[in-house]
Coordinates of C-alpha atoms in Angstrom, one line a residue:
P684 CA 120.7 64.4 166.7
F685 CA 124.5 64.7 166.8
I686 CA 125.8 67.5 164.5
G687 CA 129.6 67.5 165.1
W688 CA 132.4 68.4 167.5
A689 CA 133.0 71.9 169.0
F690 CA 136.6 73.0 169.1
Y691 CA 138.1 75.7 171.4
N692 CA 141.8 76.8 171.0
G693 CA 142.4 73.9 168.7
K694 CA 141.2 71.3 171.2
K695 CA 138.0 69.3 171.1
A696 CA 135.7 70.8 173.7
G697 CA 132.6 68.5 173.3
A698 CA 129.8 67.2 171.1
L699 CA 127.3 69.5 169.5
S700 CA 123.7 68.1 169.5
F701 CA 120.2 69.5 169.2
H702 CA 117.2 68.6 171.2
L703 CA 114.3 67.5 169.1
C704 CA 111.9 69.9 170.9
D705 CA 114.2 72.7 169.7
V706 CA 114.1 71.4 166.1
Q707 CA 110.3 71.5 166.3
R708 CA 110.6 75.2 167.2
H709 CA 112.5 75.7 163.9
I710 CA 116.1 76.3 162.7
A711 CA 117.6 79.2 160.8
L712 CA 120.9 78.3 159.1
F713 CA 123.1 81.2 157.7
G714 CA 126.4 81.1 155.8
T715 CA 128.0 82.8 152.8
T716 CA 128.7 80.8 149.6
G717 CA 131.2 78.0 150.3
S718 CA 131.0 78.3 154.1
G719 CA 129.4 74.8 154.5
K720 CA 125.7 75.6 155.2
S721 CA 124.5 73.1 152.6
T722 CA 126.8 70.4 154.0
T723 CA 125.6 71.1 157.5
A724 CA 121.9 71.1 156.4
I725 CA 122.1 67.7 154.6
S726 CA 124.1 66.3 157.5
L727 CA 121.4 67.4 159.9
A728 CA 118.7 65.9 157.6
F729 CA 120.4 62.5 157.6
R730 CA 120.8 62.6 161.4
L731 CA 117.1 63.4 161.8
G732 CA 116.3 60.5 159.4
S733 CA 118.4 58.2 161.5
A734 CA 116.4 59.3 164.6
G735 CA 113.2 58.2 162.9
I736 CA 112.1 61.7 161.8
S737 CA 110.8 62.0 158.2
V738 CA 112.4 64.8 156.2
M739 CA 111.5 66.8 153.1
I740 CA 114.2 68.9 151.4
L741 CA 113.1 71.7 149.0
D742 CA 116.3 71.6 147.0
W743 CA 116.5 74.9 145.1
H744 CA 119.5 74.1 143.0
G745 CA 119.3 70.3 142.7
E746 CA 122.4 69.7 144.9
H747 CA 121.1 67.0 147.2
S748 CA 119.0 64.4 145.2
E749 CA 121.9 62.1 144.5
R750 CA 123.0 61.9 148.1
V751 CA 119.4 61.4 149.3
I752 CA 119.0 58.5 146.9
A753 CA 122.3 57.0 148.0
A754 CA 121.1 57.2 151.6
G755 CA 118.0 55.2 150.7
G756 CA 115.7 58.2 150.2
K757 CA 113.5 59.3 147.3
A758 CA 114.0 62.2 144.9
F759 CA 111.3 63.9 142.8
H760 CA 112.1 66.3 140.0
P761 CA 109.0 68.5 139.2
G762 CA 109.2 69.6 135.6
S763 CA 111.2 66.6 134.4
T764 CA 109.9 63.6 132.4
V765 CA 112.0 61.3 134.6
S766 CA 111.0 60.9 138.3
G767 CA 108.8 64.0 137.8
L768 CA 106.2 65.3 140.2
T769 CA 102.9 67.0 139.4
V770 CA 101.1 68.9 142.2
N771 CA 97.8 70.3 141.1
P772 CA 97.7 73.7 142.9
L773 CA 93.9 73.8 142.6
S774 CA 93.4 70.3 144.2
C775 CA 91.1 70.6 147.2
P776 CA 91.1 67.7 149.7
S777 CA 87.6 68.5 151.0
S778 CA 84.7 70.7 150.0
K779 CA 84.6 72.0 153.6
D780 CA 88.0 73.7 153.0
M781 CA 86.9 75.5 149.8
S782 CA 86.9 79.0 151.1
F783 CA 90.3 78.6 152.7
Q784 CA 91.6 77.0 149.5
V785 CA 90.4 79.9 147.4
E786 CA 92.0 82.5 149.6
F787 CA 95.3 80.5 150.0
I788 CA 95.8 80.0 146.2
T789 CA 94.9 83.6 145.5
D790 CA 97.4 84.8 148.1
V791 CA 100.2 82.6 146.7
F792 CA 99.8 83.8 143.2
A793 CA 99.2 87.4 144.2
Q794 CA 102.3 87.4 146.4
I795 CA 104.6 86.0 143.8
F796 CA 103.3 88.0 140.9
Q797 CA 102.5 91.1 142.9
F798 CA 98.9 91.2 141.6
S799 CA 97.1 94.5 141.7
A800 CA 93.8 94.6 143.7
P801 CA 91.7 94.2 140.5
Q802 CA 93.9 91.3 139.4
S803 CA 93.5 89.5 142.8
Y804 CA 89.7 90.1 142.7
M805 CA 89.3 88.7 139.2
F806 CA 91.6 85.7 140.0
R807 CA 89.6 84.9 143.1
E808 CA 86.2 85.2 141.4
T809 CA 87.4 83.0 138.5
L810 CA 88.7 80.4 141.0
K811 CA 85.3 80.3 142.7
A812 CA 83.6 79.8 139.4
C813 CA 86.0 76.9 138.6
Y814 CA 85.2 75.1 141.9
R815 CA 81.4 75.5 141.3
S816 CA 81.8 73.4 138.1
K817 CA 84.6 71.0 139.2
L818 CA 86.0 69.9 142.6
N819 CA 89.6 69.5 141.4
P820 CA 90.0 71.8 138.4
T821 CA 93.4 72.2 136.7
L822 CA 95.2 75.5 135.7
S823 CA 94.0 74.9 132.1
D824 CA 90.4 74.8 133.5
L825 CA 91.2 78.1 135.3
I826 CA 92.4 79.8 132.1
K827 CA 89.4 78.6 130.2
E828 CA 87.1 79.9 132.9
L829 CA 89.0 83.2 132.9
G830 CA 88.3 83.6 129.2
L831 CA 84.5 83.2 129.9
M832 CA 84.4 85.9 132.5
P833 CA 82.1 88.8 131.5
I834 CA 84.1 92.0 130.8
R835 CA 82.4 95.4 131.0
S836 CA 85.3 97.8 130.6
S837 CA 88.7 98.2 128.9
W838 CA 90.5 97.9 132.3
G839 CA 88.7 94.6 132.8
H840 CA 90.0 93.4 129.5
E841 CA 93.6 94.5 130.4
T842 CA 93.3 92.8 133.8
R843 CA 92.2 89.5 132.3
M844 CA 94.9 89.6 129.7
A845 CA 97.6 90.3 132.3
L846 CA 96.4 87.3 134.4
M847 CA 96.3 85.0 131.3
R848 CA 99.8 85.9 130.4
R849 CA 101.0 84.9 133.8
L850 CA 99.0 81.7 134.1
K851 CA 99.9 80.5 130.6
V852 CA 103.4 79.8 131.8
F853 CA 102.1 77.2 134.2
T854 CA 100.5 75.1 131.4
E855 CA 103.5 74.8 129.1
G856 CA 106.9 73.1 129.2
A857 CA 108.5 72.1 132.5
C858 CA 106.0 74.3 134.5
G859 CA 103.1 72.5 132.8
L860 CA 104.5 69.1 133.8
A861 CA 104.8 70.2 137.4
T862 CA 101.5 72.1 137.9
N863 CA 99.0 71.5 135.1
G864 CA 97.3 68.2 135.8
D865 CA 96.2 65.8 138.5
D866 CA 98.5 64.9 141.4
S867 CA 101.0 62.3 140.2
V868 CA 101.6 60.7 143.6
F869 CA 99.6 60.2 146.8
W870 CA 100.6 63.1 149.1
E871 CA 101.6 60.7 151.9
E872 CA 104.5 59.5 149.7
L873 CA 106.1 62.9 150.1
F874 CA 106.1 62.7 153.9
K875 CA 107.6 59.3 154.5
G876 CA 111.3 58.9 155.1
L877 CA 113.9 61.0 153.5
V878 CA 112.5 62.9 150.5
C879 CA 114.2 65.5 148.2
I880 CA 112.2 67.8 145.9
D881 CA 114.6 68.9 143.2
L882 CA 113.3 72.3 142.0
S883 CA 116.1 72.9 139.5
F884 CA 114.1 71.7 136.5
L885 CA 111.8 74.7 136.9
K886 CA 114.0 77.3 135.3
D887 CA 111.9 80.3 136.2
V888 CA 112.3 81.7 139.8
N889 CA 108.6 82.5 140.1
S890 CA 107.7 78.9 139.1
R891 CA 110.0 77.5 141.8
A892 CA 108.7 79.9 144.4
I893 CA 105.0 79.1 143.7
F894 CA 105.7 75.3 143.6
A895 CA 107.6 75.5 146.9
N896 CA 104.7 77.5 148.5
L897 CA 102.3 74.8 147.3
L898 CA 104.4 72.1 148.9
L899 CA 104.4 74.1 152.1
K900 CA 100.6 74.2 151.9
L901 CA 100.6 70.4 151.7
V902 CA 102.9 70.3 154.7
Y903 CA 100.6 72.5 156.6
D904 CA 97.4 70.5 155.7
R905 CA 99.0 67.3 156.8
A906 CA 100.4 68.7 160.0
V907 CA 97.0 70.2 161.0
G908 CA 95.4 66.7 160.6
R909 CA 97.7 65.0 163.0
E910 CA 96.3 63.5 166.2
H911 CA 99.5 64.3 168.2
N912 CA 101.9 67.2 168.3
H913 CA 105.4 65.6 168.9
L914 CA 108.0 66.1 166.2
E915 CA 107.7 63.6 163.3
H916 CA 108.6 65.6 160.2
V917 CA 111.0 68.4 159.3
T918 CA 111.0 70.5 156.1
F919 CA 114.2 72.0 154.8
I920 CA 113.8 75.2 152.8
D921 CA 116.9 75.9 150.7
E922 CA 117.5 79.4 149.4
A923 CA 114.7 80.6 151.7
Q924 CA 115.0 84.2 150.6
N925 CA 113.0 83.2 147.5
I926 CA 110.2 81.8 149.5
I927 CA 110.1 83.9 152.7
P928 CA 111.6 87.2 151.6
P929 CA 111.8 90.3 153.9
R930 CA 108.9 92.7 153.8
R931 CA 108.0 96.1 155.1
P932 CA 106.1 96.3 158.4
E933 CA 103.0 97.7 156.8
Q934 CA 102.7 94.8 154.4
P935 CA 100.6 91.7 155.3
R936 CA 102.4 88.5 156.3
S937 CA 103.4 86.2 153.5
I938 CA 102.1 82.7 153.1
G939 CA 105.4 81.3 154.2
E940 CA 105.4 83.4 157.4
R941 CA 101.9 82.4 158.3
I942 CA 102.6 78.7 157.9
L943 CA 105.9 78.9 159.7
A944 CA 104.3 80.6 162.7
E945 CA 101.7 77.9 163.1
L946 CA 103.5 74.6 162.2
R947 CA 105.3 74.1 165.5
K948 CA 102.0 73.5 167.2
Y949 CA 101.4 70.4 165.1
G950 CA 104.7 68.5 165.3
E951 CA 106.3 70.0 162.2
G952 CA 109.8 71.5 162.3
V953 CA 111.2 73.8 159.6
A954 CA 114.9 74.5 158.8
V955 CA 115.4 77.6 156.6
I956 CA 118.7 78.0 154.8
T957 CA 120.0 81.2 153.3
Q958 CA 123.1 83.5 153.3
F959 CA 122.2 86.4 155.5
P960 CA 119.6 87.1 158.2
S961 CA 118.7 90.3 156.4
S962 CA 117.7 88.3 153.2
I963 CA 114.7 86.7 154.9
S964 CA 111.7 87.8 156.8
L965 CA 112.2 89.0 160.4
E966 CA 109.3 86.7 161.4
V967 CA 111.6 83.7 160.6
L968 CA 114.1 84.9 163.2
K969 CA 111.4 85.5 165.7
N970 CA 110.0 82.0 165.2
S971 CA 113.4 80.1 165.2
S972 CA 114.7 78.4 168.3
I973 CA 118.1 77.6 166.8

């Protein structure tokens, strides 16, 4: 895709273009506020769309939905009653993936909310109990199951109450519309053509981060199921520092890091957009071709 013109000493030196094979090996786009990174990102997204590559934009501030619709794409607004989007974080496409699903969901919530070890354990065991009674439970089902967990000590009661306080947010208001219920669209609709996911209706930063991570999980599931590995879809992650933040070397890799490292093998490109290289994980730089 053509990006623009390169100038040297005030004269046009030549065209700037990317090879699609490099896009598949990921892009990291940096720029301070007002420097043009958002304009560059949406321009690249449109160019990829013109080349027949489907695009999903995780729009942190709701800046791009109008332009995407004007270009013939689709925009979803999780948390809104108009053009909303509900993604059930507990939905499991296959019973064969149950153990992976349990670990992934636990890791997402534990990473965002910084669960203690007892909280992660109780969350995981409650999730297992949910799946034993229902294939696709909702967050309301999870909270109900959590209330039924046998408690044998005061710290167990405190752990349960801490979890319930965190999870309750995702069953009410805008968060409830986005995450508490059955999937509102077929997942394939999110991966065809030019699609913008406007996250701005989710006012809480943790809610946006969790929803974005859940969408990355859908991207990963779909990519792994492909029969070929040539580039056919690119995901743009706006304000990537909220989704793939830096971490200390002794800490385990985040969900975003793990997915980013594996996606290139399956024909999925990722473009991360943020202000500074130091604001995101070093793994992102290691896994970015451009």
